[in-house]
Short mmCIF file of C-alpha atoms in Angstrom, two decimals:
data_model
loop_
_atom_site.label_atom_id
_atom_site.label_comp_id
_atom_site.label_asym_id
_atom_site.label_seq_id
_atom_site.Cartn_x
_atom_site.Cartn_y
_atom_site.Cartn_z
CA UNK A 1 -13.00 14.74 3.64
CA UNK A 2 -10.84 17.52 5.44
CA UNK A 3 -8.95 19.92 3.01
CA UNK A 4 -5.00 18.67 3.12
CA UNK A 5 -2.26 20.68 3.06
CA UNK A 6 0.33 17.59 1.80
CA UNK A 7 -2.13 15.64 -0.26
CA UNK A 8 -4.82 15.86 -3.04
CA UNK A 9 -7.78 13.43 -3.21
CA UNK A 10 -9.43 12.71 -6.56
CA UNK A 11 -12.56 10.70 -5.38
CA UNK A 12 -13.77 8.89 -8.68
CA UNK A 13 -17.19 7.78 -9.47
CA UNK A 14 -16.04 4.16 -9.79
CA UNK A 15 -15.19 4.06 -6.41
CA UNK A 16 -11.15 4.81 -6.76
CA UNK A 17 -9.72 7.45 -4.73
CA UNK A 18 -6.74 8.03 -6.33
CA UNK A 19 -4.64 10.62 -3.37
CA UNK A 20 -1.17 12.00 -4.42
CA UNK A 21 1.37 12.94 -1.80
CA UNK A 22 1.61 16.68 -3.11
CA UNK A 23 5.07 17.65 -1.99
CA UNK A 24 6.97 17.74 -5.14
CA UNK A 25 9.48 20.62 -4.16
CA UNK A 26 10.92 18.29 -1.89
CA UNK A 27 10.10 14.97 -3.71
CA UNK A 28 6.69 14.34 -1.37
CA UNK A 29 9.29 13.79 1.50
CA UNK A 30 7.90 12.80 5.26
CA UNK A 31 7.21 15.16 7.72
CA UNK A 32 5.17 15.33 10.24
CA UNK A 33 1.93 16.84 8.39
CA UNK A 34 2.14 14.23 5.72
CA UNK A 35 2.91 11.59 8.21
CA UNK A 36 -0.57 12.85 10.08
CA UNK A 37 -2.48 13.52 6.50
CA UNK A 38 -2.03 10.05 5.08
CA UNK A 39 -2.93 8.01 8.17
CA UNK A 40 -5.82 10.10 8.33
CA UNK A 41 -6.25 9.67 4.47
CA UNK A 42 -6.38 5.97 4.81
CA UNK A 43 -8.50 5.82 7.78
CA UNK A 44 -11.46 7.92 6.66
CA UNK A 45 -11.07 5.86 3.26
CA UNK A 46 -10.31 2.66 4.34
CA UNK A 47 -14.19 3.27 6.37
CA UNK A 48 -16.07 4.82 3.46
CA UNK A 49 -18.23 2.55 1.81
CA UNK A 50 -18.59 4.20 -1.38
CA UNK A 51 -14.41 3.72 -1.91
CA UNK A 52 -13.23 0.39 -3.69
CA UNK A 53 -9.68 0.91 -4.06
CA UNK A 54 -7.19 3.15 -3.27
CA UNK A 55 -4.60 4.70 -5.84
CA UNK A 56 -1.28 5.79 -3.44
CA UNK A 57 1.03 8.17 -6.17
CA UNK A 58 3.35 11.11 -5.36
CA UNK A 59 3.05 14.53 -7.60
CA UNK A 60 6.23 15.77 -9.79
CA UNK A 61 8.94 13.67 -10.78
CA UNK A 62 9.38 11.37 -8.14
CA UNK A 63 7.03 9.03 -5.91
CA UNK A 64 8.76 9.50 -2.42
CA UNK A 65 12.72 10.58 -1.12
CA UNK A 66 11.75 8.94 2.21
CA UNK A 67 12.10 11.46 5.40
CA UNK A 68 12.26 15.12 4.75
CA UNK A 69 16.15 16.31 5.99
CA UNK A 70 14.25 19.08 7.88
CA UNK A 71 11.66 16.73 9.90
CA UNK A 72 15.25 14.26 10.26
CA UNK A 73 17.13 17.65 11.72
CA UNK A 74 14.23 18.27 13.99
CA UNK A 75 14.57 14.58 15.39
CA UNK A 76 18.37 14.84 15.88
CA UNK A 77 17.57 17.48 18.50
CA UNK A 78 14.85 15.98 19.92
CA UNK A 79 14.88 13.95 22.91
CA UNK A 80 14.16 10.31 22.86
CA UNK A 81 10.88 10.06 23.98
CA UNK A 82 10.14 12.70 21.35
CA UNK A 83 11.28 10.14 18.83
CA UNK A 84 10.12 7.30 20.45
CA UNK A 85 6.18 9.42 19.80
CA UNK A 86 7.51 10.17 15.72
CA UNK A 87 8.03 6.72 15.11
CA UNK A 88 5.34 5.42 16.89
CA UNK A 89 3.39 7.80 14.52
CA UNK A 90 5.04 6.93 11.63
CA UNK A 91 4.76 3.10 12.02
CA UNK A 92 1.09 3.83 13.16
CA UNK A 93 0.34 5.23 9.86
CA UNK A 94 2.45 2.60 7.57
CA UNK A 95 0.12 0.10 10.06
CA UNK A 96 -3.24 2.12 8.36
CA UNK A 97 -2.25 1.42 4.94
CA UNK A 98 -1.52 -2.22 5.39
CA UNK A 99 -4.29 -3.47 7.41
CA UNK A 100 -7.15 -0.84 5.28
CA UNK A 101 -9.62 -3.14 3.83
CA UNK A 102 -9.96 -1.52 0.69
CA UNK A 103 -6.89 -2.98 -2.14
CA UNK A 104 -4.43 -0.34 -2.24
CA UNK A 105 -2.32 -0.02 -5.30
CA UNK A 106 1.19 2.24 -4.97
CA UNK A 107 1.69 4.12 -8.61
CA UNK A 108 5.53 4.99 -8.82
CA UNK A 109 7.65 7.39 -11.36
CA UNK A 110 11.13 8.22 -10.17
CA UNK A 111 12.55 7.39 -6.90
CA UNK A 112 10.93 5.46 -3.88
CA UNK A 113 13.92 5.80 -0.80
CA UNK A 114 13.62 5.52 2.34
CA UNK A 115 10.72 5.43 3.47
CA UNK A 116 9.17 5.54 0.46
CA UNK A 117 9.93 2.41 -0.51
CA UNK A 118 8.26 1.38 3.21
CA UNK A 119 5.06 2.80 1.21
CA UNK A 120 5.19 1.02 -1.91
CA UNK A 121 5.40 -2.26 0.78
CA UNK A 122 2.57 -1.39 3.19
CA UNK A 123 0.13 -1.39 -0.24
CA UNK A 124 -1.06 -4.31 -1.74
CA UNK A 125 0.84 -4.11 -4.89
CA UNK A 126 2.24 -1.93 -6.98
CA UNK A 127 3.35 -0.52 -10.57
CA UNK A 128 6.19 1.07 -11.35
CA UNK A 129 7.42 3.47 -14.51
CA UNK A 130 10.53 1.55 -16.26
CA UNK A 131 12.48 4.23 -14.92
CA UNK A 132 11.72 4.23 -11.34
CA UNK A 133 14.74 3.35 -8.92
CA UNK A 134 14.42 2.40 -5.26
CA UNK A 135 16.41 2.48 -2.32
CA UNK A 136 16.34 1.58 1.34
CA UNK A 137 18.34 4.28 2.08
CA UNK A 138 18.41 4.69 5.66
CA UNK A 139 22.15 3.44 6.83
CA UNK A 140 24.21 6.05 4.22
CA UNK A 141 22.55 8.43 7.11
CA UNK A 142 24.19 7.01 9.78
CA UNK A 143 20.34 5.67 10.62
CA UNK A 144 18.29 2.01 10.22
CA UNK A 145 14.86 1.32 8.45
CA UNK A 146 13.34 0.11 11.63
CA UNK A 147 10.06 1.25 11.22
CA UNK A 148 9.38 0.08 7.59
CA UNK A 149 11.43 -3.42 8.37
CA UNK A 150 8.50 -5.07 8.89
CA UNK A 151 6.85 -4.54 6.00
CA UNK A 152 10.09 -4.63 3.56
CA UNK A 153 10.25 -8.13 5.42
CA UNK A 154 7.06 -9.28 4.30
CA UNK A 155 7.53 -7.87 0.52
CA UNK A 156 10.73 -9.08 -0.25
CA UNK A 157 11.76 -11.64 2.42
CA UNK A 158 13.97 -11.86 5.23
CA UNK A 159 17.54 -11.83 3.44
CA UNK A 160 16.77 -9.67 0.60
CA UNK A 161 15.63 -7.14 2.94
CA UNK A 162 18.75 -7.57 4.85
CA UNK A 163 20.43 -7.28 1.69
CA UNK A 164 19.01 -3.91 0.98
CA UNK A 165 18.97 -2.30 4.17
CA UNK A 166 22.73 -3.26 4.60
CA UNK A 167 23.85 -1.53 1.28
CA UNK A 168 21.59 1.10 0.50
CA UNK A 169 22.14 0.42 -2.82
CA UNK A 170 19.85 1.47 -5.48
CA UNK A 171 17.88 -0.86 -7.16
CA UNK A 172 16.16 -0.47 -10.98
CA UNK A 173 12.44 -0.88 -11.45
CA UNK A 174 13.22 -4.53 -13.20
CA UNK A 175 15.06 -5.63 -10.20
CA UNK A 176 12.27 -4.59 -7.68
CA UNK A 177 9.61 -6.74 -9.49
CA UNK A 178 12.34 -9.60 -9.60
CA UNK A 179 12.28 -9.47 -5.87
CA UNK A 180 8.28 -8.85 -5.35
CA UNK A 181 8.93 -5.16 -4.35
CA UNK A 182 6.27 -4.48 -7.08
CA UNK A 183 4.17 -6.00 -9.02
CA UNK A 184 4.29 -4.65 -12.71
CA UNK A 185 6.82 -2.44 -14.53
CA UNK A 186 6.01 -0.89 -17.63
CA UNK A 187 7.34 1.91 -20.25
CA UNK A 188 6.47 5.55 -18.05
CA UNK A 189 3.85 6.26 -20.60
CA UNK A 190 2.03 3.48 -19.90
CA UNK A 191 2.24 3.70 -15.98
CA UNK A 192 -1.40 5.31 -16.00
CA UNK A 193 -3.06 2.62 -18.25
CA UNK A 194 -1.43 -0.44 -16.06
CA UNK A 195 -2.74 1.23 -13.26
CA UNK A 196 -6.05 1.35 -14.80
CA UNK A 197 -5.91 -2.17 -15.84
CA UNK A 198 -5.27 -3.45 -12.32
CA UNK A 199 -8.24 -1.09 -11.15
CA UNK A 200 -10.68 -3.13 -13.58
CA UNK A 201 -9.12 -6.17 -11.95
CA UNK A 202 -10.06 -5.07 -8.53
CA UNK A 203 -13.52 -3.67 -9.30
CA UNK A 204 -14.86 -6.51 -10.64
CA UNK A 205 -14.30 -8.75 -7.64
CA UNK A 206 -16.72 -8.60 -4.27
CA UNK A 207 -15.36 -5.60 -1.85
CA UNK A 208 -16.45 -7.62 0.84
CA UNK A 209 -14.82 -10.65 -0.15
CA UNK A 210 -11.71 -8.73 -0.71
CA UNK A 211 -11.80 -7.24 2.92
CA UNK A 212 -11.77 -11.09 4.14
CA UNK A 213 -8.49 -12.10 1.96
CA UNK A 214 -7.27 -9.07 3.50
CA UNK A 215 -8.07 -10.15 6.84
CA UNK A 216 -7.15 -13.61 6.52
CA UNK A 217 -3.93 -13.48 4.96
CA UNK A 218 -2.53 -11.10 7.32
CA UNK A 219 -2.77 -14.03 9.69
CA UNK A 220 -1.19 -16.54 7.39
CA UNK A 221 2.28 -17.20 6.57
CA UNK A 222 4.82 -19.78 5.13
CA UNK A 223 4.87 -22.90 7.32
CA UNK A 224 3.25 -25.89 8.43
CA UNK A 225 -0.86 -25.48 7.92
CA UNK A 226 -1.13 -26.69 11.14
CA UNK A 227 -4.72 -27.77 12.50
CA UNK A 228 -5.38 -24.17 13.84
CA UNK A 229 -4.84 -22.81 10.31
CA UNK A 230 -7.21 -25.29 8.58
CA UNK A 231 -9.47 -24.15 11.29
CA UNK A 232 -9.70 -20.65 10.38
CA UNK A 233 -9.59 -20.81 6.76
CA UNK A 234 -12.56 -23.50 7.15
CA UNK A 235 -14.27 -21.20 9.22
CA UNK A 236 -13.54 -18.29 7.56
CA UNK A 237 -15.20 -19.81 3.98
CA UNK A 238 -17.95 -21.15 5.50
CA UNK A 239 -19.02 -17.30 7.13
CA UNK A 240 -18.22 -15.81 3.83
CA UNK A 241 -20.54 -18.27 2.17
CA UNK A 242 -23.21 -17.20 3.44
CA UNK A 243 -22.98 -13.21 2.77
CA UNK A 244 -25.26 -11.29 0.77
CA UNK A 245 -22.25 -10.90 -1.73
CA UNK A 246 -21.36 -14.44 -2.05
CA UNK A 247 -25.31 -15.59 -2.89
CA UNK A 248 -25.26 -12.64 -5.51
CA UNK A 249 -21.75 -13.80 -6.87
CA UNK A 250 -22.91 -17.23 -7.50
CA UNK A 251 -26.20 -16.24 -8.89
CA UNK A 252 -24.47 -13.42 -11.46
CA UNK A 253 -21.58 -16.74 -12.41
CA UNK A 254 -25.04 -18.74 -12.81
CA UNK A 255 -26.54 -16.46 -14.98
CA UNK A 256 -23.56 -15.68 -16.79
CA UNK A 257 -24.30 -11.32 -16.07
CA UNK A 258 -22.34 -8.95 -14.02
CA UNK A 259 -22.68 -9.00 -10.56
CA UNK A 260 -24.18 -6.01 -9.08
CA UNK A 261 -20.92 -4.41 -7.66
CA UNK A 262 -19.15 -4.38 -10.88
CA UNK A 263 -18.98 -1.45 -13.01
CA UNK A 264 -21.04 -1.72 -16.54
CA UNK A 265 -19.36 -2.13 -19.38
#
């Protein structure tokens, strides 16, 4: 891995890489190096074998104040196509995190605006400190949160992501998991050991069978399962079946021992 200047890597020997945005003078705020440094981030690990998981946290206080007001100065004077190439690199990189094939898990302490909270969406799930406060921040600026819509969209649903783009308001920890924004909230001295306990979770299922739910459910969504979508979820089982991974699964449930990718005891 490259040295970063916006963000440590702690590569562990369980296969988490835990990386920390590392910009805590300014609350691990976007710019354009961090934009660059986490896309990279995620596609170096979401290719390296020896990586299960992925631990997304920001150093210091908070886990992300959204866009740096320096970067957000910069793109006032800029021209429009020089936004239209920012944002394209900015949705590029929110795109890395979602579609990686490793689980990612979002750890976050203090505030998530902005485009932080577009992070804490693009993982898989996410913890959060008791404390922690979010807020999609972008129309007290005069701005929208195009780029993260999406993903808001898909974590919270189409009118409660309305709801919070529209306000700004900020939201506590409890009402983020009410709405799906994350997953777990727990006292801040216990954000470390839920983390860990969702990390136990992940390791002891197949990687490769947790690159396929990956796969498949970013083509699924609520509706009709019409014929096309019984299809590919038929066909889709009936590949996996017949992986290396699956045959050692069943034999490990058989046997009633670990299977080989999980971590001993």
């Amino acid at each position: 891995m490259p040295s970063w200047t916006a963000l440590d890597l702690d590569r562990r020997d369980d296969g988490v890489a835990v990386l920390a945005m590392n910009r805590p003078a300014v609350f691990n705020a976007f710019d354009e190096t961090l934009i660059a440094e986490l896309d990279a981030a995620f596609a170096q690990l979401g290719g390296d074998d020896g990586v299960r998981a992925i631990v997304l946290a920001g150093a210091g206080k908070h886990f992300s104040a959204g866009a740096d007001l320096q970067w957000m100065q910069r793109a006032a004077a800029a021209s429009q196509d020089d936004n239209l190439a920012d944002a394209r690199r900015f949705a590029a990189m929110l795109a890395r995190i979602a579609a990686c094939p490793k689980p990612t898990l979002a750890r976050v302490q203090g505030a998530a605006l902005g485009g932080g909270v577009g992070l804490v969406c693009a993982c898989d799930m996410a913890v959060a400190a008791e404390p922690a406060s979010f807020s999609v921040s972008e129309a007290r600026m005069g701005i929208l949160p195009a780029v993260i819509g999406p993903h808001l969209v898909n974590a919270v649903g189409v009118r409660e992501a309305r709801r919070l783009a529209l306000t700004a308001s900020r939201i506590g920890a409890d009402e983020a998991l009410r709405l799906g924004l994350v997953q777990r909230v727990v006292p801040a001295e216990g954000l470390d050991a839920a983390v860990e306990a969702l990390l136990a979770d992940l390791l002891a299922c197949g990687p490769r069978a947790q690159a396929e739910i990956k796969q498949l459910y970013a083509r699924l969504g609520p509706g009709p399962v019409t014929t096309d979508v019984r299809e590919l979820t038929a066909q889709t089982i009936a590949r996996v079946r017949t992986t290396a991974e699956a045959r050692e699964g069943f034999a490990a449930f058989l046997s009633k021992r670990k299977p080989n990718w999980s971590a001993p005891e």
